PDB file of C-alpha atoms and ligand atoms in Angstrom:
ATOM      1  CA  UNK C   1     -12.520  -0.266 -19.372  1.00 91.00           C
ATOM      2  CA  UNK C   2     -13.219  -0.555 -15.650  1.00 97.00           C
ATOM      3  CA  UNK C   3     -13.931  -4.323 -15.886  1.00 98.00           C
ATOM      4  CA  UNK C   4     -10.736  -4.877 -17.907  1.00 98.00           C
ATOM      5  CA  UNK C   5      -8.711  -2.773 -15.470  1.00 98.00           C
ATOM      6  CA  UNK C   6     -10.098  -4.749 -12.532  1.00 98.00           C
ATOM      7  CA  UNK C   7      -9.236  -8.005 -14.233  1.00 98.00           C
ATOM      8  CA  UNK C   8      -5.698  -6.783 -14.865  1.00 98.00           C
ATOM      9  CA  UNK C   9      -5.237  -5.642 -11.252  1.00 98.00           C
ATOM     10  CA  UNK C  10      -6.552  -8.946  -9.907  1.00 98.00           C
ATOM     11  CA  UNK C  11      -4.033 -10.792 -12.084  1.00 98.00           C
ATOM     12  CA  UNK C  12      -1.212  -8.581 -10.796  1.00 98.00           C
ATOM     13  CA  UNK C  13      -2.348  -9.009  -7.170  1.00 98.00           C
ATOM     14  CA  UNK C  14      -2.454 -12.786  -7.626  1.00 98.00           C
ATOM     15  CA  UNK C  15       1.004 -12.851  -9.225  1.00 98.00           C
ATOM     16  CA  UNK C  16       2.508 -10.672  -6.485  1.00 98.00           C
ATOM     17  CA  UNK C  17       0.909 -12.813  -3.779  1.00 98.00           C
ATOM     18  CA  UNK C  18       2.147 -16.070  -5.294  1.00 98.00           C
ATOM     19  CA  UNK C  19       5.640 -14.623  -5.747  1.00 98.00           C
ATOM     20  CA  UNK C  20       5.610 -13.902  -2.005  1.00 98.00           C
ATOM     21  CA  UNK C  21       4.341 -17.400  -1.164  1.00 98.00           C
ATOM     22  CA  UNK C  22       0.951 -16.024  -0.198  1.00 98.00           C
ATOM     23  CA  UNK C  23      -2.561 -16.912  -1.341  1.00 98.00           C
ATOM     24  CA  UNK C  24      -4.146 -14.262  -3.600  1.00 98.00           C
ATOM     25  CA  UNK C  25      -7.290 -14.408  -1.431  1.00 98.00           C
ATOM     26  CA  UNK C  26      -5.279 -12.945   1.465  1.00 98.00           C
ATOM     27  CA  UNK C  27      -5.277  -9.600  -0.339  1.00 98.00           C
ATOM     28  CA  UNK C  28      -8.431  -7.471  -0.499  1.00 98.00           C
ATOM     29  CA  UNK C  29      -8.662  -4.907  -3.276  1.00 98.00           C
ATOM     30  CA  UNK C  30     -10.042  -1.564  -2.123  1.00 98.00           C
ATOM     31  CA  UNK C  31     -11.103   0.303  -5.280  1.00 98.00           C
ATOM     32  CA  UNK C  32     -10.479   3.998  -4.594  1.00 98.00           C
ATOM     33  CA  UNK C  33     -13.293   5.855  -6.337  1.00 98.00           C
ATOM     34  CA  UNK C  34     -12.576   9.393  -5.059  1.00 97.00           C
ATOM     35  CA  UNK C  35     -13.290  12.094  -7.677  1.00 96.00           C
ATOM     36  CA  UNK C  36     -15.004   9.523  -9.903  1.00 96.00           C
ATOM     37  CA  UNK C  37     -18.790   9.492 -10.268  1.00 96.00           C
ATOM     38  CA  UNK C  38     -21.231   7.057  -8.709  1.00 97.00           C
ATOM     39  CA  UNK C  39     -21.655   5.533 -12.176  1.00 97.00           C
ATOM     40  CA  UNK C  40     -18.020   4.426 -12.052  1.00 97.00           C
ATOM     41  CA  UNK C  41     -18.636   2.738  -8.695  1.00 98.00           C
ATOM     42  CA  UNK C  42     -21.703   1.000 -10.126  1.00 98.00           C
ATOM     43  CA  UNK C  43     -19.699  -0.185 -13.136  1.00 98.00           C
ATOM     44  CA  UNK C  44     -17.034  -1.667 -10.859  1.00 98.00           C
ATOM     45  CA  UNK C  45     -19.699  -3.226  -8.633  1.00 98.00           C
ATOM     46  CA  UNK C  46     -21.315  -4.835 -11.671  1.00 98.00           C
ATOM     47  CA  UNK C  47     -17.896  -6.276 -12.532  1.00 98.00           C
ATOM     48  CA  UNK C  48     -17.716  -7.924  -9.110  1.00 98.00           C
ATOM     49  CA  UNK C  49     -15.793  -5.317  -7.100  1.00 98.00           C
ATOM     50  CA  UNK C  50     -17.262  -5.065  -3.592  1.00 98.00           C
ATOM     51  CA  UNK C  51     -14.974  -2.810  -1.550  1.00 98.00           C
ATOM     52  CA  UNK C  52     -14.522   0.885  -2.296  1.00 98.00           C
ATOM     53  CA  UNK C  53     -12.399   3.656  -0.812  1.00 98.00           C
ATOM     54  CA  UNK C  54     -13.207   7.350  -0.545  1.00 98.00           C
ATOM     55  CA  UNK C  55     -11.126  10.008   1.152  1.00 97.00           C
ATOM     56  CA  UNK C  56     -13.747  12.690   1.811  1.00 98.00           C
ATOM     57  CA  UNK C  57     -16.864  12.031   3.879  1.00 98.00           C
ATOM     58  CA  UNK C  58     -18.950  14.574   1.992  1.00 98.00           C
ATOM     59  CA  UNK C  59     -18.082  13.089  -1.387  1.00 98.00           C
ATOM     60  CA  UNK C  60     -18.616   9.555  -0.073  1.00 98.00           C
ATOM     61  CA  UNK C  61     -22.093  10.518   1.172  1.00 98.00           C
ATOM     62  CA  UNK C  62     -23.018  11.663  -2.323  1.00 97.00           C
ATOM     63  CA  UNK C  63     -22.289   8.171  -3.742  1.00 98.00           C
ATOM     64  CA  UNK C  64     -22.902   5.755  -0.861  1.00 98.00           C
ATOM     65  CA  UNK C  65     -24.532   3.731   0.574  1.00 97.00           C
ATOM     66  CA  UNK C  66     -24.880   1.442  -2.413  1.00 98.00           C
ATOM     67  CA  UNK C  67     -26.418  -1.992  -1.767  1.00 97.00           C
ATOM     68  CA  UNK C  68     -23.737  -4.673  -2.052  1.00 98.00           C
ATOM     69  CA  UNK C  69     -20.860  -2.201  -1.794  1.00 98.00           C
ATOM     70  CA  UNK C  70     -18.639  -1.751   1.261  1.00 98.00           C
ATOM     71  CA  UNK C  71     -17.170   1.655   1.953  1.00 98.00           C
ATOM     72  CA  UNK C  72     -13.743   2.332   3.461  1.00 98.00           C
ATOM     73  CA  UNK C  73     -12.915   5.898   4.447  1.00 98.00           C
ATOM     74  CA  UNK C  74      -9.200   6.370   3.784  1.00 98.00           C
ATOM     75  CA  UNK C  75      -8.639  10.120   4.078  1.00 98.00           C
ATOM     76  CA  UNK C  76      -7.835  12.477   6.928  1.00 97.00           C
ATOM     77  CA  UNK C  77     -10.992  12.692   9.020  1.00 98.00           C
ATOM     78  CA  UNK C  78     -12.143  15.817  10.836  1.00 97.00           C
ATOM     79  CA  UNK C  79     -13.830  15.267  14.186  1.00 98.00           C
ATOM     80  CA  UNK C  80     -16.905  17.185  13.027  1.00 98.00           C
ATOM     81  CA  UNK C  81     -17.361  14.558  10.281  1.00 98.00           C
ATOM     82  CA  UNK C  82     -17.071  11.595  12.645  1.00 98.00           C
ATOM     83  CA  UNK C  83     -20.825  11.100  13.102  1.00 98.00           C
ATOM     84  CA  UNK C  84     -21.455  10.942   9.361  1.00 98.00           C
ATOM     85  CA  UNK C  85     -18.401   8.723   8.878  1.00 98.00           C
ATOM     86  CA  UNK C  86     -19.616   6.267  11.529  1.00 98.00           C
ATOM     87  CA  UNK C  87     -23.042   6.008   9.894  1.00 98.00           C
ATOM     88  CA  UNK C  88     -21.647   5.542   6.396  1.00 98.00           C
ATOM     89  CA  UNK C  89     -18.420   3.553   6.602  1.00 98.00           C
ATOM     90  CA  UNK C  90     -17.780  -0.141   6.956  1.00 98.00           C
ATOM     91  CA  UNK C  91     -14.183   0.692   7.837  1.00 99.00           C
ATOM     92  CA  UNK C  92     -12.385   3.900   8.824  1.00 99.00           C
ATOM     93  CA  UNK C  93      -8.716   3.483   7.887  1.00 98.00           C
ATOM     94  CA  UNK C  94      -7.456   6.833   9.175  1.00 98.00           C
ATOM     95  CA  UNK C  95      -7.748   6.798  12.969  1.00 98.00           C
ATOM     96  CA  UNK C  96      -4.714   8.809  14.053  1.00 98.00           C
ATOM     97  CA  UNK C  97      -5.390  10.807  17.201  1.00 98.00           C
ATOM     98  CA  UNK C  98      -7.102  10.794  20.574  1.00 98.00           C
ATOM     99  CA  UNK C  99      -9.642  13.486  19.742  1.00 98.00           C
ATOM    100  CA  UNK C 100     -10.790  11.529  16.703  1.00 98.00           C
ATOM    101  CA  UNK C 101     -11.120   8.407  18.882  1.00 98.00           C
ATOM    102  CA  UNK C 102     -13.303  10.415  21.259  1.00 98.00           C
ATOM    103  CA  UNK C 103     -15.484  11.638  18.398  1.00 98.00           C
ATOM    104  CA  UNK C 104     -15.809   8.163  16.872  1.00 98.00           C
ATOM    105  CA  UNK C 105     -16.655   6.563  20.224  1.00 98.00           C
ATOM    106  CA  UNK C 106     -19.323   9.166  20.902  1.00 98.00           C
ATOM    107  CA  UNK C 107     -20.764   8.868  17.391  1.00 98.00           C
ATOM    108  CA  UNK C 108     -20.764   5.068  17.596  1.00 98.00           C
ATOM    109  CA  UNK C 109     -22.672   5.148  20.880  1.00 98.00           C
ATOM    110  CA  UNK C 110     -25.269   7.476  19.352  1.00 98.00           C
ATOM    111  CA  UNK C 111     -25.578   5.545  16.083  1.00 98.00           C
ATOM    112  CA  UNK C 112     -25.498   2.063  17.624  1.00 98.00           C
ATOM    113  CA  UNK C 113     -22.880   0.988  15.106  1.00 97.00           C
ATOM    114  CA  UNK C 114     -19.106   0.989  15.102  1.00 98.00           C
ATOM    115  CA  UNK C 115     -17.207   0.561  11.823  1.00 98.00           C
ATOM    116  CA  UNK C 116     -14.021  -1.480  11.721  1.00 98.00           C
ATOM    117  CA  UNK C 117     -11.022   0.746  12.410  1.00 99.00           C
ATOM    118  CA  UNK C 118      -7.400   0.959  11.310  1.00 99.00           C
ATOM    119  CA  UNK C 119      -4.791   3.169  12.937  1.00 99.00           C
ATOM    120  CA  UNK C 120      -2.999   5.222  10.295  1.00 98.00           C
ATOM    121  CA  UNK C 121       0.709   5.404  11.083  1.00 98.00           C
ATOM    122  CA  UNK C 122       2.895   8.220   9.723  1.00 98.00           C
ATOM    123  CA  UNK C 123       5.399   5.573   8.754  1.00 98.00           C
ATOM    124  CA  UNK C 124       7.975   7.988   7.337  1.00 98.00           C
ATOM    125  CA  UNK C 125       7.517  10.498  10.187  1.00 97.00           C
ATOM    126  CA  UNK C 126       6.843  13.233   7.643  1.00 97.00           C
ATOM    127  CA  UNK C 127       5.904  16.584   9.201  1.00 94.00           C
ATOM    128  CA  UNK C 128       3.002  17.376   6.854  1.00 91.00           C
ATOM    129  CA  UNK C 129       1.520  13.913   6.694  1.00 95.00           C
ATOM    130  CA  UNK C 130      -1.526  12.462   8.444  1.00 96.00           C
ATOM    131  CA  UNK C 131      -1.086   9.487  10.720  1.00 98.00           C
ATOM    132  CA  UNK C 132       0.102   8.995  14.263  1.00 98.00           C
ATOM    133  CA  UNK C 133       3.813   9.864  14.632  1.00 98.00           C
ATOM    134  CA  UNK C 134       6.102   6.849  15.004  1.00 97.00           C
ATOM    135  CA  UNK C 135       7.139   7.752  18.544  1.00 97.00           C
ATOM    136  CA  UNK C 136       3.504   7.644  19.680  1.00 98.00           C
ATOM    137  CA  UNK C 137       2.336   4.759  17.522  1.00 98.00           C
ATOM    138  CA  UNK C 138       2.691   1.874  19.990  1.00 98.00           C
ATOM    139  CA  UNK C 139       0.914   3.719  22.796  1.00 98.00           C
ATOM    140  CA  UNK C 140      -1.864   4.935  20.503  1.00 98.00           C
ATOM    141  CA  UNK C 141      -2.417   1.459  19.045  1.00 98.00           C
ATOM    142  CA  UNK C 142      -2.630  -0.022  22.558  1.00 98.00           C
ATOM    143  CA  UNK C 143      -5.055   2.673  23.695  1.00 98.00           C
ATOM    144  CA  UNK C 144      -7.207   2.205  20.582  1.00 98.00           C
ATOM    145  CA  UNK C 145      -7.282  -1.551  21.136  1.00 98.00           C
ATOM    146  CA  UNK C 146      -8.325  -1.045  24.748  1.00 98.00           C
ATOM    147  CA  UNK C 147     -11.059   1.372  23.737  1.00 98.00           C
ATOM    148  CA  UNK C 148     -12.481  -0.251  20.612  1.00 98.00           C
ATOM    149  CA  UNK C 149     -11.661  -3.931  21.162  1.00 98.00           C
ATOM    150  CA  UNK C 150     -11.951  -6.193  18.123  1.00 98.00           C
ATOM    151  CA  UNK C 151     -13.173  -3.303  15.965  1.00 98.00           C
ATOM    152  CA  UNK C 152      -9.543  -2.163  15.872  1.00 98.00           C
ATOM    153  CA  UNK C 153      -8.411  -4.502  13.127  1.00 98.00           C
ATOM    154  CA  UNK C 154      -5.067  -3.229  11.944  1.00 98.00           C
ATOM    155  CA  UNK C 155      -2.845  -0.505  10.562  1.00 99.00           C
ATOM    156  CA  UNK C 156      -2.690   1.678   7.469  1.00 98.00           C
ATOM    157  CA  UNK C 157       0.136   3.739   5.993  1.00 98.00           C
ATOM    158  CA  UNK C 158       1.142   5.892   3.044  1.00 98.00           C
ATOM    159  CA  UNK C 159       4.942   5.763   2.607  1.00 98.00           C
ATOM    160  CA  UNK C 160       7.002   8.809   1.626  1.00 97.00           C
ATOM    161  CA  UNK C 161       7.046   9.629  -2.083  1.00 96.00           C
ATOM    162  CA  UNK C 162      10.086   9.330  -4.283  1.00 95.00           C
ATOM    163  CA  UNK C 163      11.906   6.683  -2.262  1.00 97.00           C
ATOM    164  CA  UNK C 164      11.788   2.880  -2.145  1.00 98.00           C
ATOM    165  CA  UNK C 165       8.557   2.152  -0.218  1.00 98.00           C
ATOM    166  CA  UNK C 166       9.485  -1.437   0.721  1.00 98.00           C
ATOM    167  CA  UNK C 167      11.242  -0.681   4.044  1.00 98.00           C
ATOM    168  CA  UNK C 168       8.216   1.379   5.112  1.00 98.00           C
ATOM    169  CA  UNK C 169       5.804  -1.403   4.227  1.00 98.00           C
ATOM    170  CA  UNK C 170       7.973  -3.863   6.142  1.00 98.00           C
ATOM    171  CA  UNK C 171       8.008  -1.564   9.127  1.00 98.00           C
ATOM    172  CA  UNK C 172       4.193  -1.299   9.171  1.00 98.00           C
ATOM    173  CA  UNK C 173       3.841  -5.073   8.868  1.00 98.00           C
ATOM    174  CA  UNK C 174       6.253  -5.598  11.770  1.00 98.00           C
ATOM    175  CA  UNK C 175       4.284  -3.135  13.873  1.00 98.00           C
ATOM    176  CA  UNK C 176       1.007  -4.933  13.075  1.00 98.00           C
ATOM    177  CA  UNK C 177       2.648  -8.257  13.989  1.00 98.00           C
ATOM    178  CA  UNK C 178       3.949  -6.871  17.272  1.00 98.00           C
ATOM    179  CA  UNK C 179       0.404  -5.841  18.211  1.00 98.00           C
ATOM    180  CA  UNK C 180      -1.252  -9.017  16.940  1.00 98.00           C
ATOM    181  CA  UNK C 181      -3.291  -7.068  14.367  1.00 98.00           C
ATOM    182  CA  UNK C 182      -4.357  -8.872  11.190  1.00 98.00           C
ATOM    183  CA  UNK C 183      -5.009  -6.028   8.752  1.00 98.00           C
ATOM    184  CA  UNK C 184      -2.238  -4.095   6.966  1.00 98.00           C
ATOM    185  CA  UNK C 185      -3.622  -1.588   4.457  1.00 99.00           C
ATOM    186  CA  UNK C 186      -0.715  -0.496   2.297  1.00 98.00           C
ATOM    187  CA  UNK C 187       0.088  -0.119  -1.380  1.00 98.00           C
ATOM    188  CA  UNK C 188      -1.489   2.034  -4.107  1.00 98.00           C
ATOM    189  CA  UNK C 189      -1.459   1.942  -7.931  1.00 97.00           C
ATOM    190  CA  UNK C 190       2.284   2.565  -8.141  1.00 97.00           C
ATOM    191  CA  UNK C 191       3.573   0.293  -5.398  1.00 98.00           C
ATOM    192  CA  UNK C 192       1.031  -2.377  -4.468  1.00 98.00           C
ATOM    193  CA  UNK C 193       3.182  -5.295  -5.573  1.00 98.00           C
ATOM    194  CA  UNK C 194       5.928  -4.262  -3.141  1.00 98.00           C
ATOM    195  CA  UNK C 195       3.288  -3.870  -0.427  1.00 98.00           C
ATOM    196  CA  UNK C 196       1.967  -7.385  -1.080  1.00 98.00           C
ATOM    197  CA  UNK C 197       5.501  -8.774  -0.862  1.00 98.00           C
ATOM    198  CA  UNK C 198       5.736  -7.133   2.574  1.00 98.00           C
ATOM    199  CA  UNK C 199       2.430  -8.579   3.792  1.00 98.00           C
ATOM    200  CA  UNK C 200      -0.333  -6.169   2.739  1.00 98.00           C
ATOM    201  CA  UNK C 201      -3.822  -7.553   3.355  1.00 98.00           C
ATOM    202  CA  UNK C 202      -5.539  -4.542   1.739  1.00 98.00           C
ATOM    203  CA  UNK C 203      -4.290  -2.570  -1.264  1.00 98.00           C
ATOM    204  CA  UNK C 204      -5.946   0.760  -2.095  1.00 98.00           C
ATOM    205  CA  UNK C 205      -5.975   1.287  -5.840  1.00 98.00           C
ATOM    206  CA  UNK C 206      -7.591   4.167  -7.692  1.00 98.00           C
ATOM    207  CA  UNK C 207      -5.866   5.316 -10.853  1.00 97.00           C
ATOM    208  CA  UNK C 208      -5.127   1.845 -12.219  1.00 97.00           C
ATOM    209  CA  UNK C 209      -8.858   1.007 -12.048  1.00 98.00           C
ATOM    210  CA  UNK C 210     -10.724   4.246 -12.711  1.00 97.00           C
ATOM    211  CA  UNK C 211      -8.130   6.226 -14.683  1.00 94.00           C
ATOM    212  CA  UNK C 212      -6.368   9.453 -13.819  1.00 91.00           C
ATOM    213  CA  UNK C 213      -8.136  11.926 -11.583  1.00 83.00           C
ATOM    214  CA  UNK C 214      -8.771  15.495 -12.653  1.00 73.00           C
ATOM    215  CA  UNK C 215      -6.012  17.753 -11.281  1.00 72.00           C
ATOM    216  CA  UNK C 216      -6.940  19.491  -8.044  1.00 65.00           C
ATOM    217  CA  UNK C 217      -7.392  23.240  -8.309  1.00 62.00           C
ATOM    218  CA  UNK C 218      -4.272  25.070  -7.122  1.00 55.00           C
TER     219      UNK C 218
HETATM  220  C1  PLP J   1      -6.058   8.314  -3.574  1.00 61.57           C
HETATM  221  C2  PLP J   1      -5.584   7.366  -2.561  1.00 61.57           C
HETATM  222  C3  PLP J   1      -5.191   6.051  -2.934  1.00 61.57           C
HETATM  223  C4  PLP J   1      -5.194   5.554  -4.375  1.00 61.57           C
HETATM  224  O1  PLP J   1      -4.144   6.122  -5.086  1.00 61.57           O
HETATM  225  P1  PLP J   1      -3.840   5.683  -6.613  1.00 61.57           P
HETATM  226  O2  PLP J   1      -2.435   6.101  -6.800  1.00 61.57           O
HETATM  227  O3  PLP J   1      -4.800   6.414  -7.471  1.00 61.57           O
HETATM  228  O4  PLP J   1      -4.002   4.216  -6.704  1.00 61.57           O
HETATM  229  C5  PLP J   1      -4.809   5.189  -1.928  1.00 61.57           C
HETATM  230  N1  PLP J   1      -4.784   5.562  -0.628  1.00 61.57           N
HETATM  231  C6  PLP J   1      -5.149   6.798  -0.234  1.00 61.57           C
HETATM  232  C7  PLP J   1      -5.104   7.133   1.216  1.00 61.57           C
HETATM  233  C8  PLP J   1      -5.555   7.733  -1.182  1.00 61.57           C
HETATM  234  O5  PLP J   1      -5.909   8.969  -0.770  1.00 61.57           O
END
């Protein structure tokens, strides 16, 4: 099941890339394994999948590190989890505020390792959503670049639900361009083809690979 799902997603990524005049290899698949057991990660790894996404540090630490697997942390990150995140992650995709930058910088100095970083932008300026607000995005991206140098590789977003995501993806890509940043992490199971058409370099896909997640307790 997982190998067949991966094969199907790779075919869809390749088709979407070609339709946009892009090379399929420009798009990295981040397999989002949150809520799924370590065995599911191992099954995907055995099928050739190398990059995984988790949104909670605690849960990620129960499954990773796994030799040969890269871990991206894609969820809202509390400052008190920064040290563990810095030790565990190959990339943190959810840098969105000064205090988290402080915590990551301090943890990186202590650990002697700094993961790659993406600034998460609240691309729809939604009140409840993680990510740096649009009005502060340019300044925060510049400050993060100045602080972390080449480790700051790009931008991540989650567009608003229930509306056409394409304009939001285009907006994130334009922002990455304006800052000379190569990585644009955007697109999930339901909208990754649109994200690829807008220039996604990383798509974060969970359900379409691992199946539906158990409902969260109310
Ligand atoms: C869960 C999650 C995904 C994957 O969502 P699916 O719809 O299952 O593909 C992608 N990005 C983030 C930030 C997530 O939390």
